Short mmCIF file of C-alpha atoms in Angstrom, two decimals:
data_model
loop_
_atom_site.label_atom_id
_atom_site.label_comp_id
_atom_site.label_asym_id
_atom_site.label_seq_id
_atom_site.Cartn_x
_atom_site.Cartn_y
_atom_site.Cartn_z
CA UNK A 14 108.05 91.96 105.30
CA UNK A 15 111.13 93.67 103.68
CA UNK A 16 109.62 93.90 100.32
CA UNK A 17 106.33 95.63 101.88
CA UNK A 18 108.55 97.87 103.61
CA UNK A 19 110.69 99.08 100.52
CA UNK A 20 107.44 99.07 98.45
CA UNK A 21 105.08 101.06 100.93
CA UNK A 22 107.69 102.75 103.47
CA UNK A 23 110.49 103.83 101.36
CA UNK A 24 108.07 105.87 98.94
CA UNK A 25 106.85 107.73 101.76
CA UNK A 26 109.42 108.71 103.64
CA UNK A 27 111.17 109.84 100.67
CA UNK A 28 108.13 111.58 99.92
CA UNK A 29 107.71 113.29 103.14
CA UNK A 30 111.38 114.24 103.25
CA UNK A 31 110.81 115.98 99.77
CA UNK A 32 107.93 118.13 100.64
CA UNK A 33 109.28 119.26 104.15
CA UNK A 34 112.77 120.03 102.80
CA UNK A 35 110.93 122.13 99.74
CA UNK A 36 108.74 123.52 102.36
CA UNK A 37 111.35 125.13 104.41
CA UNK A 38 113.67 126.23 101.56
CA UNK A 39 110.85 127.74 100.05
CA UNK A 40 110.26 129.96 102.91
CA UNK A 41 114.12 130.59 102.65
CA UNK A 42 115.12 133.69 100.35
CA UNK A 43 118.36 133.90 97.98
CA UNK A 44 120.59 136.55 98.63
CA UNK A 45 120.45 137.86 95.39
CA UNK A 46 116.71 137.97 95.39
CA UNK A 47 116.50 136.04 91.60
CA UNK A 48 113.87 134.45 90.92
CA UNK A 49 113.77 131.16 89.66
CA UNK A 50 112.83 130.44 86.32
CA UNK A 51 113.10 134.13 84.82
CA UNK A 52 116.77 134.84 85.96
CA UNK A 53 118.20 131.72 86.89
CA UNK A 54 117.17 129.35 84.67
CA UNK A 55 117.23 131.87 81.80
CA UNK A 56 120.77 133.10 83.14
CA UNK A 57 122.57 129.85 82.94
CA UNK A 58 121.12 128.95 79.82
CA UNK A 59 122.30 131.56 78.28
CA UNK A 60 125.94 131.31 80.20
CA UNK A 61 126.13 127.51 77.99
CA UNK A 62 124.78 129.08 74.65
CA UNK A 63 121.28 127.53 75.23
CA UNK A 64 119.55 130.24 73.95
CA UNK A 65 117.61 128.40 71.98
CA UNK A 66 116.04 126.71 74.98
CA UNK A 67 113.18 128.35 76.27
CA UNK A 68 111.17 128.53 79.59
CA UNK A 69 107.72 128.18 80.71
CA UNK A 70 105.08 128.18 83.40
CA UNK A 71 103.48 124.80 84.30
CA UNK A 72 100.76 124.02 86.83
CA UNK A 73 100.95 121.82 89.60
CA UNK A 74 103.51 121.78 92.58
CA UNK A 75 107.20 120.29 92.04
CA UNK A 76 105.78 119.54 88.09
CA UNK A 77 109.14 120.94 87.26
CA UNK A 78 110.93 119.20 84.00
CA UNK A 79 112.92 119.40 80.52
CA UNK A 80 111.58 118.71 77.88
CA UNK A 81 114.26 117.30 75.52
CA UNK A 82 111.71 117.12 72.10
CA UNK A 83 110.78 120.68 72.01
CA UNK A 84 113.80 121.98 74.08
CA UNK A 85 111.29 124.12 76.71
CA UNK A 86 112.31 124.03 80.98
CA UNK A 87 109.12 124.02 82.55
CA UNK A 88 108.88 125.19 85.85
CA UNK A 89 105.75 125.13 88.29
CA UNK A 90 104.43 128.30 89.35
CA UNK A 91 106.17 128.88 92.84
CA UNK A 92 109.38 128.32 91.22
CA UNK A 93 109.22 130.06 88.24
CA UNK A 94 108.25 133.65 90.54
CA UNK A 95 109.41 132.86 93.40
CA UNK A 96 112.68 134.22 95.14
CA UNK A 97 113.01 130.76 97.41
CA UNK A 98 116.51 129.17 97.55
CA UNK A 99 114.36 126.17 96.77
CA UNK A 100 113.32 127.36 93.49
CA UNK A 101 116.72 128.96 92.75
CA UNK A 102 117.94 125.21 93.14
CA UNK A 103 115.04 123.53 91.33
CA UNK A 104 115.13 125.76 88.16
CA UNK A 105 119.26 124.99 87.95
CA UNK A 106 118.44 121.50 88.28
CA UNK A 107 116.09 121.40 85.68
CA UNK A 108 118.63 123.09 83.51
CA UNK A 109 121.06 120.95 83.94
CA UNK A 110 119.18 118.35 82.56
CA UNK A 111 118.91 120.75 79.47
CA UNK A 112 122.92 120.82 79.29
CA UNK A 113 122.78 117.19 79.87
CA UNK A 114 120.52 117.50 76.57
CA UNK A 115 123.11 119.69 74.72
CA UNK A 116 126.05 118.00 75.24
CA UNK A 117 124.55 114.36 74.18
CA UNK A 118 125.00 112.74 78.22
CA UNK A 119 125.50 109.12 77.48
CA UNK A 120 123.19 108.11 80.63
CA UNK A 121 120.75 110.59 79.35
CA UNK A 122 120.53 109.32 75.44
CA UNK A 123 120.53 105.58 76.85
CA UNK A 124 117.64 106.53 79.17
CA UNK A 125 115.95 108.02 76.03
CA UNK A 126 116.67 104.54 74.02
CA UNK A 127 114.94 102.62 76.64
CA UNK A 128 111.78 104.73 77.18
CA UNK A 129 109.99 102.72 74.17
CA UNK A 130 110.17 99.46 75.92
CA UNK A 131 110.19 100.62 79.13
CA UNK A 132 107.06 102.37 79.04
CA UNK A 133 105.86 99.26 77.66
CA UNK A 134 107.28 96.69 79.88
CA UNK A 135 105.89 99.15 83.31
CA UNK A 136 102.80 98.68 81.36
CA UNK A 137 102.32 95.45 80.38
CA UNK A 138 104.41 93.29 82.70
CA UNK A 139 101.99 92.62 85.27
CA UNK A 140 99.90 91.60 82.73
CA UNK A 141 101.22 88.96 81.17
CA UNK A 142 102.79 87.76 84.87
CA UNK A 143 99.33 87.80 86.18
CA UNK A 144 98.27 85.94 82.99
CA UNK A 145 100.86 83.30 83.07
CA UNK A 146 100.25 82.09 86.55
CA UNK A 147 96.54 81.91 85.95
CA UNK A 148 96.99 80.23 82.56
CA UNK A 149 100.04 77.91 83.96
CA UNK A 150 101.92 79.39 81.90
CA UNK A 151 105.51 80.36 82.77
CA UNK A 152 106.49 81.59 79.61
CA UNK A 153 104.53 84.37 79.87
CA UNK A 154 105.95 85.09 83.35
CA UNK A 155 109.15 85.07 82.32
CA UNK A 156 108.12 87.53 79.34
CA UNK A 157 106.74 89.76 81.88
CA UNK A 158 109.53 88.94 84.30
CA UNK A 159 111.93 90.75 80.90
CA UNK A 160 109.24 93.50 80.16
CA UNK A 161 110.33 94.68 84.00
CA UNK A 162 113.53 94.60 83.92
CA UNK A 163 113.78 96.74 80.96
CA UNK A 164 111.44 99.32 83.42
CA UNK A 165 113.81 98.38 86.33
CA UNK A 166 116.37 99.40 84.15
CA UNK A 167 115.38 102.10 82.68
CA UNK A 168 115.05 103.75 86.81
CA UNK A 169 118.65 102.52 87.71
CA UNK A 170 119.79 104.80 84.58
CA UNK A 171 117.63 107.89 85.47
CA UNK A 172 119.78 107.80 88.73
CA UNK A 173 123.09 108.63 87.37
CA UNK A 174 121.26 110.94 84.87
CA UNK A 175 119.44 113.07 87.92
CA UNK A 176 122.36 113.35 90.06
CA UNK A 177 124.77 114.59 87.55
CA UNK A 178 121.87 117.13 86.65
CA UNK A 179 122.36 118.36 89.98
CA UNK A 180 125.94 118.42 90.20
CA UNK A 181 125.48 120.50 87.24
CA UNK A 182 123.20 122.32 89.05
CA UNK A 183 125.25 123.54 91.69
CA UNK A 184 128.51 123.70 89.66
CA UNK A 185 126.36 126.43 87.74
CA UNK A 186 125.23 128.54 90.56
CA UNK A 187 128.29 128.62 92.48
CA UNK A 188 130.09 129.60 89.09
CA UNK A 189 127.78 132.37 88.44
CA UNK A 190 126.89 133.96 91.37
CA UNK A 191 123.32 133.45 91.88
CA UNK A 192 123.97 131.88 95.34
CA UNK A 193 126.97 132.28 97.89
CA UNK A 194 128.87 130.04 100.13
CA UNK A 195 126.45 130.34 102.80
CA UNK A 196 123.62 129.40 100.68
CA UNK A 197 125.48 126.19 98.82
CA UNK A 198 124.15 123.93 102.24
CA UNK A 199 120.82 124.95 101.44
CA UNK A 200 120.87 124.26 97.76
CA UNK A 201 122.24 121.19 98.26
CA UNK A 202 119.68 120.05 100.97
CA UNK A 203 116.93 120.72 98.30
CA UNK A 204 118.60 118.42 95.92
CA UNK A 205 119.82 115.75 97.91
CA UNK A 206 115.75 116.02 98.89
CA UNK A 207 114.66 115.69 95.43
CA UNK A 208 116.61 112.90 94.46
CA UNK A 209 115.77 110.51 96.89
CA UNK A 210 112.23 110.01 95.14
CA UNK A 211 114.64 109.00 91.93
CA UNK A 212 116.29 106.30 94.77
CA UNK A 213 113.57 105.20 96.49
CA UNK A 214 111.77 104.48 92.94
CA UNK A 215 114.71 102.56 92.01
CA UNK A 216 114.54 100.57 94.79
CA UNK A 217 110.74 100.25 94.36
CA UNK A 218 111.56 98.65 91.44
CA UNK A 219 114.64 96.45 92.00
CA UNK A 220 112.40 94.68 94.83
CA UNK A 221 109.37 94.34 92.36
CA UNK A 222 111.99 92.26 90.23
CA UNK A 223 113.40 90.49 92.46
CA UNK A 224 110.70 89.19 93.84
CA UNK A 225 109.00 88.30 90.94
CA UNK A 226 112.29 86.93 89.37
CA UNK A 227 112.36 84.69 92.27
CA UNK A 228 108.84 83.29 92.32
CA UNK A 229 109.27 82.53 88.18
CA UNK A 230 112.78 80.41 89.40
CA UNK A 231 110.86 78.84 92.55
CA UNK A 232 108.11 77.55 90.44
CA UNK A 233 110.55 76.46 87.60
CA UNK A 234 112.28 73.79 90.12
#
């Protein structure tokens, strides 16, 4: 009963807290009426020397991301025109990942290392867990059993990575301006918000293992 409730609640709620909190913030205007991928994002770029980073327009809503290989912030439409205090916060954040980027993070270049086998290991674990109790095997559980925990951790590292892009985040928009003190609960509402998907994901995943870690050691005795 836990495990269904971190695997189907916990994604939901965090979910539902994202959209409502980027709902209402969105409706919410900066003071400074900026909007959020032409000024800020290009503003504190260029306040860290980042002009070689550039920004775009991407579709979908909250597609927002950095893309370390060709050095580009890509913001979804609303953000990237709009005037919210959510995008103001959003377009920061996804800068900060660019400064993460720039000044060679540790948690962000060992996240990179692992996305190879990671991607492979969210792929192909199940597979050869699914395989190995079918076939008897439990060497190819516990080979899947690895494969995940190389995806498990590869979700505990993007936490420390996402909430130092939003300390970053703030740190940048307090420093320059774009929001004041009255606005700094907001901001930080939208990405508190935002990184509980990272958390809940995380523990998504840490459950997955676990329980599958368990079943491989069950059946071992």
């Amino acid at each position: 009963m836990i495990y269904l409730v971190i695997l189907i609640a916990v994604p939901l709620i965090a979910q539902s807290k994202v959209k409502s909190t980027y709902k209402k913030y969105s409706k919410v205007m900066n003071s400074n009426m900026v909007t959020g991928g032409a000024q800020v994002a290009r503003k504190i770029l260029d306040d860290n020397g980042l002009y070689h980073v550039s920004i775009e327009e991407t579709r979908g809503t909250l597609s927002d991301h950095y893309d370390p290989r060709k050095k580009v912030v890509r913001l979804s439409s609303d953000n990237y025109h709009g005037y919210s205090a959510a995008a103001a916060a959003i377009a920061a954040h996804e800068v900060g990942h660019a400064i993460q980027d720039a000044e060679s993070y540790a948690f962000l270049r060992f996240r990179h290392s692992l996305v190879p086998i990671a991607g492979f290991g969210d792929k192909m674990s199940f597979i050869f867990i699914i395989a190995g109790f079918l076939l008897g095997q439990m060497n190819l559980v516990l080979i899947g059993v690895i494969f995940m925990a190389f995806a498990v951790l590869f979700q505990l590292v993007t936490l420390p990575v996402e909430f130092d892009a939003s300390n970053r985040a703030m740190a940048q928009l307090v420093s320059s301006g774009i929001i004041r003190n009255n606005e700094e609960r907001q901001t930080k509402k939208v990405l508190n918000a935002a990184a509980l998907t990272y958390v809940a994901a995380a523990l998504v995943a840490v459950a997955e293992l676990i329980r599958f870690a368990s079943i491989f050691l069950l059946s071992e005795e």
